[in-house]
Short mmCIF file of C-alpha atoms in Angstrom, two decimals:
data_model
loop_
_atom_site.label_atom_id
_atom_site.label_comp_id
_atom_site.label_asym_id
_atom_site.label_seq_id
_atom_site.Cartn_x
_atom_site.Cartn_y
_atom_site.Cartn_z
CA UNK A 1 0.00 0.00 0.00
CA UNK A 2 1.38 3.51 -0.77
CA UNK A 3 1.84 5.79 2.24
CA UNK A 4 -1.10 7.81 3.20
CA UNK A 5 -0.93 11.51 1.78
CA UNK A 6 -2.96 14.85 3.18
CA UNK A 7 -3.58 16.78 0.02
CA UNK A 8 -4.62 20.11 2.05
CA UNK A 9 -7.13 22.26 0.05
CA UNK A 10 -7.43 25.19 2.55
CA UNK A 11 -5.90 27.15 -0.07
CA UNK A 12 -8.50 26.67 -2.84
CA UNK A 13 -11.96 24.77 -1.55
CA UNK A 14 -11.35 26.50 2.10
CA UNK A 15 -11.23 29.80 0.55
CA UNK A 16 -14.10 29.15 -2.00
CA UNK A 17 -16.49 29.42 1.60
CA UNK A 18 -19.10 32.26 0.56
CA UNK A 19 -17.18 35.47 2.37
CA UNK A 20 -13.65 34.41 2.24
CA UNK A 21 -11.01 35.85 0.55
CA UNK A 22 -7.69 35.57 1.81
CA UNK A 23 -4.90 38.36 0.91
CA UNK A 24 -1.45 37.10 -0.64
CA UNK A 25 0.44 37.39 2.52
CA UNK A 26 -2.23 35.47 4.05
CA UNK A 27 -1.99 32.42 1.74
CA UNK A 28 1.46 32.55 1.64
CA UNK A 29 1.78 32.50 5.62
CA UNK A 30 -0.80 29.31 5.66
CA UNK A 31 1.58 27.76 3.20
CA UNK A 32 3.75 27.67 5.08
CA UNK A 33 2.76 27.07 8.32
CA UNK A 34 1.25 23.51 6.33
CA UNK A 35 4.55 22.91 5.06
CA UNK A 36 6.34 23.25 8.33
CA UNK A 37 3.95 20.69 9.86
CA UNK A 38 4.46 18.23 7.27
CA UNK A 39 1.39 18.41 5.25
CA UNK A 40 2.56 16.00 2.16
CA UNK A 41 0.37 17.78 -0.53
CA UNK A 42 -0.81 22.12 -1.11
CA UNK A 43 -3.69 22.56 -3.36
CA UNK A 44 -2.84 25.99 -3.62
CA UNK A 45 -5.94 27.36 -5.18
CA UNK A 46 -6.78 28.39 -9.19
CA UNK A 47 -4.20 30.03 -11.03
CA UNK A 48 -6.58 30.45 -13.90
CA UNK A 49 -8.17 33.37 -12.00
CA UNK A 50 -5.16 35.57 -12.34
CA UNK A 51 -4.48 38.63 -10.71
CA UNK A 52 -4.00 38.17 -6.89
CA UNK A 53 -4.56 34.76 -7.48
CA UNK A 54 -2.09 33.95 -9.61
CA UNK A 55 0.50 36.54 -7.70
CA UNK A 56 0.29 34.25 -4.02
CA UNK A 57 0.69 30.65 -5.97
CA UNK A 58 3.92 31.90 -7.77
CA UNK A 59 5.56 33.33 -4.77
CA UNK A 60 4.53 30.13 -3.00
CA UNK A 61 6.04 28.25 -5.71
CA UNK A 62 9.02 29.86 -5.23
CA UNK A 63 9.46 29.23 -2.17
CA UNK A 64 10.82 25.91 -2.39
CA UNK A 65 8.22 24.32 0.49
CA UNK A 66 8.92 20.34 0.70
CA UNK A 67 5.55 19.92 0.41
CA UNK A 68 4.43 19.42 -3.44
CA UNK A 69 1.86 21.96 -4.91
CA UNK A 70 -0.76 21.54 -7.06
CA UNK A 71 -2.99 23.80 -9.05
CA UNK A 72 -7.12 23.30 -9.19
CA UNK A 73 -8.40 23.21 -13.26
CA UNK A 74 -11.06 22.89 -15.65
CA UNK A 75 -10.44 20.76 -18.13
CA UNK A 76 -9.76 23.56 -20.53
CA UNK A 77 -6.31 24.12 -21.75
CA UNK A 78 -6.02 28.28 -20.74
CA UNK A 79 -6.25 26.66 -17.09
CA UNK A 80 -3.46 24.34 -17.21
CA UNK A 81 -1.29 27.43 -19.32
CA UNK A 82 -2.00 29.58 -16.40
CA UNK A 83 -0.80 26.74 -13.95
CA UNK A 84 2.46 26.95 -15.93
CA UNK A 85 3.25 30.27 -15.63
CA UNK A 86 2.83 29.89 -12.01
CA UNK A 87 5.38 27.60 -12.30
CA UNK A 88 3.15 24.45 -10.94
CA UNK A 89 4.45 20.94 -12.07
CA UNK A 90 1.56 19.44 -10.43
CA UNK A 91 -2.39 20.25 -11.81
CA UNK A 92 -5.86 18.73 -10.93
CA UNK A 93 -8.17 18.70 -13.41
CA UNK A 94 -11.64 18.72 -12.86
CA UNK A 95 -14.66 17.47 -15.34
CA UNK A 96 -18.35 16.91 -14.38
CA UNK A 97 -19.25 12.84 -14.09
CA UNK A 98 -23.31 13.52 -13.07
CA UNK A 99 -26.08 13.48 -15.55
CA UNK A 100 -27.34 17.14 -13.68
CA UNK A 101 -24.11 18.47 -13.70
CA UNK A 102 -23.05 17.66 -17.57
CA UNK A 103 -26.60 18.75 -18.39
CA UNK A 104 -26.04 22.01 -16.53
CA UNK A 105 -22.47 22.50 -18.04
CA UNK A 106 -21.96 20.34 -21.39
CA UNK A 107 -26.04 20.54 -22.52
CA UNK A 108 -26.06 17.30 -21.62
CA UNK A 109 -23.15 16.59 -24.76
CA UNK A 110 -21.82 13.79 -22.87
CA UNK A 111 -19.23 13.27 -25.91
CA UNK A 112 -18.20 16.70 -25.45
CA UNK A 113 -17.10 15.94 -21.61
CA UNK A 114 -14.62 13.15 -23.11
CA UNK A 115 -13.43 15.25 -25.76
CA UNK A 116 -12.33 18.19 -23.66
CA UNK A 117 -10.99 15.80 -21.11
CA UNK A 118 -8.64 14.05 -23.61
CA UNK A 119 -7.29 17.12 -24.62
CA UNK A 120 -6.70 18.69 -21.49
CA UNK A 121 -5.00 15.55 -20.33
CA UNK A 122 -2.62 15.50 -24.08
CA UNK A 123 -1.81 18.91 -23.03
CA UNK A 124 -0.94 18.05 -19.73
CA UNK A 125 1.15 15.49 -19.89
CA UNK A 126 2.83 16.95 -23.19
CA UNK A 127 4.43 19.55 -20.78
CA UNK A 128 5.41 16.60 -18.66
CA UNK A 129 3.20 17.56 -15.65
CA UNK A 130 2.28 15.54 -12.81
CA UNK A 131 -1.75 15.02 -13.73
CA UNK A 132 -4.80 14.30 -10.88
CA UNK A 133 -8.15 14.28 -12.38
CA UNK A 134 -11.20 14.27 -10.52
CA UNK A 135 -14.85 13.54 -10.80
CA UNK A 136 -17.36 16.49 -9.76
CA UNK A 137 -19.82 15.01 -8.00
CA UNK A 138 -19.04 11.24 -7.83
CA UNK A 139 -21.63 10.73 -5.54
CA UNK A 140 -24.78 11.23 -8.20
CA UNK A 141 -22.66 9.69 -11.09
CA UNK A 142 -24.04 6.74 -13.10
CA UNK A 143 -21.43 4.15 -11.19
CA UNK A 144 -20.93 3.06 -14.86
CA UNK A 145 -20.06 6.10 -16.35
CA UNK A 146 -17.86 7.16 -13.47
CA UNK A 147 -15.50 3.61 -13.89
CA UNK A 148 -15.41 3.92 -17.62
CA UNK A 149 -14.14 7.84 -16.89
CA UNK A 150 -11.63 6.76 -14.10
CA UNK A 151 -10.45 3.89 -16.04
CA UNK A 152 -9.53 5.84 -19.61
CA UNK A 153 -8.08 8.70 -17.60
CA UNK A 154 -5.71 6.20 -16.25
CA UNK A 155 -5.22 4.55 -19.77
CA UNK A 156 -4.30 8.20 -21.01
CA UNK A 157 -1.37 8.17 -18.42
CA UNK A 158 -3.04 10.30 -15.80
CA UNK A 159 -1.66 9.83 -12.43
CA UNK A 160 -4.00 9.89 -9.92
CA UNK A 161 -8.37 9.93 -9.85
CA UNK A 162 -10.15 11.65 -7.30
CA UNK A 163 -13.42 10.75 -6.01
CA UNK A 164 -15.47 13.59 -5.02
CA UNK A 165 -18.90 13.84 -2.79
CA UNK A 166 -19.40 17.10 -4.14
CA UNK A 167 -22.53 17.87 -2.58
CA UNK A 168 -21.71 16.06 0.75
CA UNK A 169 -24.90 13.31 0.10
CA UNK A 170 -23.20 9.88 1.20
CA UNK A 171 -22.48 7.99 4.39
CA UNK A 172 -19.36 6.34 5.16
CA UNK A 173 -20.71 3.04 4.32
CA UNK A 174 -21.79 4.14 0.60
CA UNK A 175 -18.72 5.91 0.59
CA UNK A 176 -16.15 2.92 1.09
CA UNK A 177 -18.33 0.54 -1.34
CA UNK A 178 -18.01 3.47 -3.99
CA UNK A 179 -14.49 3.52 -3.63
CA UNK A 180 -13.60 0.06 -2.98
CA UNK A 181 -14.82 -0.54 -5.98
CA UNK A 182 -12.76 2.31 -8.14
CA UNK A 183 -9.62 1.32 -5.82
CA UNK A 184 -9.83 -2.63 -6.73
CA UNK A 185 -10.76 -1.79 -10.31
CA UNK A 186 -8.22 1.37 -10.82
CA UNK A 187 -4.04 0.77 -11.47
CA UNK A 188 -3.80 4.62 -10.09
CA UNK A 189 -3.84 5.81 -6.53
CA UNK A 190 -7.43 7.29 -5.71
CA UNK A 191 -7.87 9.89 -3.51
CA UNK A 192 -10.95 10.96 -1.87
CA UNK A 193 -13.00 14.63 -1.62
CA UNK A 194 -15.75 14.83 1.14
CA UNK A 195 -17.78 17.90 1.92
CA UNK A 196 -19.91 18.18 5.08
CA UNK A 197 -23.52 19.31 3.93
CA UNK A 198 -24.89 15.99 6.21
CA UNK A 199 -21.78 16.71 8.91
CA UNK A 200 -20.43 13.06 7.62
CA UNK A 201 -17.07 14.84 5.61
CA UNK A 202 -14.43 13.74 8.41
CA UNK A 203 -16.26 9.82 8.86
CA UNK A 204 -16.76 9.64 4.99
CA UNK A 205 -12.72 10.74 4.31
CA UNK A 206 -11.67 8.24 6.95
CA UNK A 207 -14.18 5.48 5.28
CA UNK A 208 -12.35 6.35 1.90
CA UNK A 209 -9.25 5.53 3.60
CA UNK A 210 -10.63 2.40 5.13
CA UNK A 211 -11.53 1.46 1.20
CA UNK A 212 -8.11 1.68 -0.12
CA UNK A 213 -7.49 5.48 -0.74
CA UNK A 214 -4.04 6.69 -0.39
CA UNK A 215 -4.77 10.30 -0.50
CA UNK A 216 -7.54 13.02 1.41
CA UNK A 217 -8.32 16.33 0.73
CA UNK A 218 -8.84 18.26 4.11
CA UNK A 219 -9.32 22.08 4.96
CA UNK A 220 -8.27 23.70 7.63
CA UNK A 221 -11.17 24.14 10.33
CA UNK A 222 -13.08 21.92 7.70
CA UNK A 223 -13.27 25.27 6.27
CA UNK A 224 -15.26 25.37 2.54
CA UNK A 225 -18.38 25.75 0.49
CA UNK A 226 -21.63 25.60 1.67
CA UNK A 227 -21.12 23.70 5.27
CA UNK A 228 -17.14 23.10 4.54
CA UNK A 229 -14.91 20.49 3.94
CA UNK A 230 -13.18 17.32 6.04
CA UNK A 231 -11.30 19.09 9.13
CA UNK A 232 -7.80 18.63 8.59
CA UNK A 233 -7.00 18.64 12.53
CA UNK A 234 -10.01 16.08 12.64
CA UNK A 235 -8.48 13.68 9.78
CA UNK A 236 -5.33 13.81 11.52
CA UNK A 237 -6.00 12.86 14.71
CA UNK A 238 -8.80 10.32 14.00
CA UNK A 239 -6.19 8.38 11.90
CA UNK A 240 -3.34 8.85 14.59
CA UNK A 241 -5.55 8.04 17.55
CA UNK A 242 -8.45 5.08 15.78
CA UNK A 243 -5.96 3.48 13.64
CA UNK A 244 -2.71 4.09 14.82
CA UNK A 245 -1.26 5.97 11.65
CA UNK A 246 1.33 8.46 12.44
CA UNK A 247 1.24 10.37 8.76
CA UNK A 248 4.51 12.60 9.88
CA UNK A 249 2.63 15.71 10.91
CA UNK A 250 3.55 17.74 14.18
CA UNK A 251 -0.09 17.79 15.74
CA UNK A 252 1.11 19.86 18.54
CA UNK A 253 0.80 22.98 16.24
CA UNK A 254 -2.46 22.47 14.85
CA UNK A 255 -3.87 24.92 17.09
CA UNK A 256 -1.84 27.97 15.99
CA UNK A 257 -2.80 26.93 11.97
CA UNK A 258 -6.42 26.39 13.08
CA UNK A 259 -6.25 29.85 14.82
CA UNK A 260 -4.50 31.34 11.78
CA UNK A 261 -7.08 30.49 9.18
CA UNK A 262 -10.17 31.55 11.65
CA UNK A 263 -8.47 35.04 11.71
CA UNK A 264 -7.89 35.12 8.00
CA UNK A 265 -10.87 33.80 7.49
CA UNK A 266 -12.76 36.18 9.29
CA UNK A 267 -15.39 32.86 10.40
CA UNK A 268 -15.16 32.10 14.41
CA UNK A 269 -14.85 28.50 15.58
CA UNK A 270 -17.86 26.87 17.88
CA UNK A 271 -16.09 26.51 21.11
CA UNK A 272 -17.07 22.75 20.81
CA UNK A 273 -14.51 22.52 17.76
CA UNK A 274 -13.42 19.05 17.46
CA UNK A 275 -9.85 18.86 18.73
CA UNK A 276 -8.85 22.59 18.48
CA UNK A 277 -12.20 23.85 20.24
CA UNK A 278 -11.32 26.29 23.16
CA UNK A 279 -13.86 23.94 24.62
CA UNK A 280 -11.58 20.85 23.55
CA UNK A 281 -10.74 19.64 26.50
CA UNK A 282 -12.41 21.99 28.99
CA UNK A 283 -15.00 20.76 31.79
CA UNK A 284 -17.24 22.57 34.29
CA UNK A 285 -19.94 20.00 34.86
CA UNK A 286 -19.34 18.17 38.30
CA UNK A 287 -18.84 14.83 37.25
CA UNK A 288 -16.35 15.51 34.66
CA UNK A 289 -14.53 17.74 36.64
CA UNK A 290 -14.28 15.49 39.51
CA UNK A 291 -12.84 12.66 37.27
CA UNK A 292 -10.20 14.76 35.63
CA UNK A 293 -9.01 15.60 38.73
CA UNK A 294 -8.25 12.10 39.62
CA UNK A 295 -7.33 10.97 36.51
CA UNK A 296 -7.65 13.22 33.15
CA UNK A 297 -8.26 10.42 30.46
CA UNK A 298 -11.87 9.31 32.40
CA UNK A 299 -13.06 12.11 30.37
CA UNK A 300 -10.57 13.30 27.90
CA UNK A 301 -10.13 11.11 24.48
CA UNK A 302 -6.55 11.65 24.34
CA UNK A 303 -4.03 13.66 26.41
CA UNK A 304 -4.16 17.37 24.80
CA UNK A 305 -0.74 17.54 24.94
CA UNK A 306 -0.40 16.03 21.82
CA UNK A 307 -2.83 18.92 20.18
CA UNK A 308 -0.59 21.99 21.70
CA UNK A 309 -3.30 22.34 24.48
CA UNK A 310 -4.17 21.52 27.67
CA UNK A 311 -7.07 20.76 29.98
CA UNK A 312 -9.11 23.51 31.81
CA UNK A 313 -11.52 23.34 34.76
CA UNK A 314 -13.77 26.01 34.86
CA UNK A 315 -16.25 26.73 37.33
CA UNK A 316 -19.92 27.44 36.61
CA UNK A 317 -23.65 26.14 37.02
CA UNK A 318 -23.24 22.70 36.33
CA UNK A 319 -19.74 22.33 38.86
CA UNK A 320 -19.59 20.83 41.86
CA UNK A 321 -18.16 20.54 45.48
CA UNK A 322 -14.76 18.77 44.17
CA UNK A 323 -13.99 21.50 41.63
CA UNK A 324 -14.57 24.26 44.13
CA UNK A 325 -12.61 22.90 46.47
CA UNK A 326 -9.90 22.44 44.40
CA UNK A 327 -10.07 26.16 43.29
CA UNK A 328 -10.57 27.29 46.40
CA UNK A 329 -7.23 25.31 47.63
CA UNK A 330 -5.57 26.60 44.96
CA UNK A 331 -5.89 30.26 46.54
CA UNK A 332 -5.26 28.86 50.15
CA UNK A 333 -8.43 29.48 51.14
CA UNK A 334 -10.14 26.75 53.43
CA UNK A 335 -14.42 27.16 54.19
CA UNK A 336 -16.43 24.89 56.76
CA UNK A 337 -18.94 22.46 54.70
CA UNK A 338 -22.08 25.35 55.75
CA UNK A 339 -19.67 28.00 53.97
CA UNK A 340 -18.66 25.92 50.78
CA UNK A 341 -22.63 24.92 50.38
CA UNK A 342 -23.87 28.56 50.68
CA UNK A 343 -20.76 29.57 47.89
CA UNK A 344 -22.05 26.64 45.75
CA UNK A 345 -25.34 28.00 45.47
CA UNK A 346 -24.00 31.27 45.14
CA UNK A 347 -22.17 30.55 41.69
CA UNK A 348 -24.44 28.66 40.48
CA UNK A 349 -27.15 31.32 41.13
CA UNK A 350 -24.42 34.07 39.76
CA UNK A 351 -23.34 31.52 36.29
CA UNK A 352 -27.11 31.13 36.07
CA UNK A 353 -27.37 34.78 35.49
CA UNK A 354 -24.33 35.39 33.54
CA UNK A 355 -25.07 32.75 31.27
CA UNK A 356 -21.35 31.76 31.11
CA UNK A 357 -18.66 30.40 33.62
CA UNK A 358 -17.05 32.62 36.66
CA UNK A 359 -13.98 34.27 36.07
CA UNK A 360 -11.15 33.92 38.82
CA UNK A 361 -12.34 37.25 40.38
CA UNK A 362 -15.68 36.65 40.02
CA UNK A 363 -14.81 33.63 42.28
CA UNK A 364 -13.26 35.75 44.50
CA UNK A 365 -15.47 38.00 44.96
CA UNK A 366 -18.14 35.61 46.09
CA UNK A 367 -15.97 34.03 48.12
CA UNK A 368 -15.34 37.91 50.54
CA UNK A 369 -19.16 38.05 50.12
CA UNK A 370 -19.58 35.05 52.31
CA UNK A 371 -21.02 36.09 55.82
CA UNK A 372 -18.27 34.98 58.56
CA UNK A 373 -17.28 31.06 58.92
CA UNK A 374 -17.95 30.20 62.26
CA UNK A 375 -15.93 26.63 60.48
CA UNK A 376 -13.07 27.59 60.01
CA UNK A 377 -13.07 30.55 57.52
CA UNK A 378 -9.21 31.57 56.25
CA UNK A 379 -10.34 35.39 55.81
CA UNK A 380 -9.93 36.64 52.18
CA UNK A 381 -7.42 39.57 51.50
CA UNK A 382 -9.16 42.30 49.91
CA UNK A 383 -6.76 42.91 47.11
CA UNK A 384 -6.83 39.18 46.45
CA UNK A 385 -10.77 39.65 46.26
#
């Protein structure tokens, strides 16, 4: 089996999201930053748009990255003549495989589709470039139609088909039949394209893999049209952690690229993010909080180390006693049982009305608000309150 690739597509599908538009020293930056954690693969976006566009992919080019670059076509040979004046040695070609998209872009001419394809691939490989081609919208392509496509491209010398759910419509399970099938029929490496309209992108890239795919397309943040793309952070991990791949990528920084790309992007994370969340691997609710304290993994699925982060406790409605106590400890403050009950209710009462989790001096506060501790109450400094 060849070794697994990430063919990152932040760069091109990520920055096709409605509202995004990344400047040159932007792209440049997340170029590298991918590069420097090992990504294997750049889709670095469409160098038939020119201007700008054009500008950031041939000062990326030139930058000498490890990883290799690739260019995003039609099949139309202007495309792959801009991708050389970039100076790309790598291209992806893209042709429509579904009845409703060749209707919508070929009027239905379904010999038309071949013919352009042929050419664009004679072109291609005439200049002696590296050639992917890949099937817009896989998923509602006559299964028929689709082989007969992937098998001439790869009869025509092209070096790599990608299947892609354009539209996000399948499950993991009708995704690794679909591609099990191209893989076992197929003498090229397939790679596989998942978007998340039905939140299935990051299962259905990881069922490709499962089916014999050797390379995924991922965006940073899952960033991308319509509801986005396969999270690259989420790809990663599920593939280190669920089947023990280690695909040569420093995970520890995925953080500081996820938080690059949501400024850039201008589009704020959910703090329930997988894996680069700020609510990742931070607990408030009683029971959690009481069984990270023992032991971190009862409620953590790995140790966020290996992510760049690290746990948090915060306190808020849902905590309880054990948390308290262990912020309260923290400060060197020791209540009686009537005084840690009454400050219970009191943040809970206080979150309640916030709507969010205490801050430390919000704590602290409540804590020199407490009538006297007849307990054992260590008094409170006022400038620590």
């Amino acid at each position: 089996m060849q070794q697994l690739r990430i063919n990152d597509t932040t760069l091109r599908d990520g920055e096709q999201a409605a509202g995004v538009a990344f400047t040159i020293d932007e792209k440049i930056a997340i170029a590298r930053i991918l590069d420097a954690i090992g990504i294997h693969e750049i889709e670095v976006g469409i160098p038939a748009m020119g201007g700008d566009e054009a500008t950031a992919i041939a000062q990326i080019q030139a930058l000498n990255l490890r990883a290799d670059l690739l260019g995003w076509n039609r099949a139309v040979r202007s495309d792959l003549e801009a991708s050389l004046a970039c100076g790309l040695q790598r291209v992806h070609v893209s042709i429509p495989v579904s009845t409703v998209q060749i209707e919508a872009k070929f009027n239905g001419d379904w010999q038309a589709v071949w013919q352009r394809l042929e050419g664009a691939i004679a072109f291609a490989l005439d200049q002696h470039l590296y050639v992917s081609v890949g099937g817009e919208d896989c998923s509602r392509a006559d299964e028929s139609f689709l082989l007969d496509v992937a098998q001439q491209v790869a009869a025509w010398g092209v070096s790599r088909f990608r299947y892609c759910d354009t539209v996000g419509i399948l499950d993991p399970f009708a995704i690794y039949d679909r591609v099990r099938r191209l893989v076992t029929a197929l003498p090229i490496p397939v790679e596989i394209h998942t978007h998340d309209d039905l939140g299935m992108a990051t299962a259905n890239a990881i069922a490709g893999v499962r089916a014999g795919a050797t390379s995924i397309n991922t965006t940073v943040n899952g960033l991308g049209e319509r509801a986005g793309n396969a999270a690259l952070e989420e790809v990663v991990m599920a593939l280190q952690r669920i089947d023990q791949l280690n695909l040569g990528i420093d995970t520890t920084q995925l953080p500081t690229l996820s938080r690059f790309v949501e400024e850039a992007s201008g589009d704020r994370l959910p703090r329930w993010k997988a894996v680069v969340g700020q609510n990742a691997f931070t607990h408030e609710s009683g029971i959690h909080a009481d069984g990270v304290l023992k032991q971190p993994l009862t409620y953590e699925p790995f140790p966020p180390e290996l992510v760049g982060m690290a746990h948090q406790l915060v306190v808020g409605k849902h905590s309880g006693r054990h948390l308290l106590q262990s912020f309260l400890q923290a400060h060197g403050i020791t209540l009686g049982s009537t005084a840690s009950s009454s400050l219970l209710e009191q943040v809970r009462l206080r979150s309640g009305q916030l709507k969010r989790n205490l801050t430390e001096h919000e704590l602290l506060g409540l804590v020199a608000e407490l009538p006297p501790d007849p307990e054992n109450r260590q008094q409170v400094p006022l400038h620590q309150a």
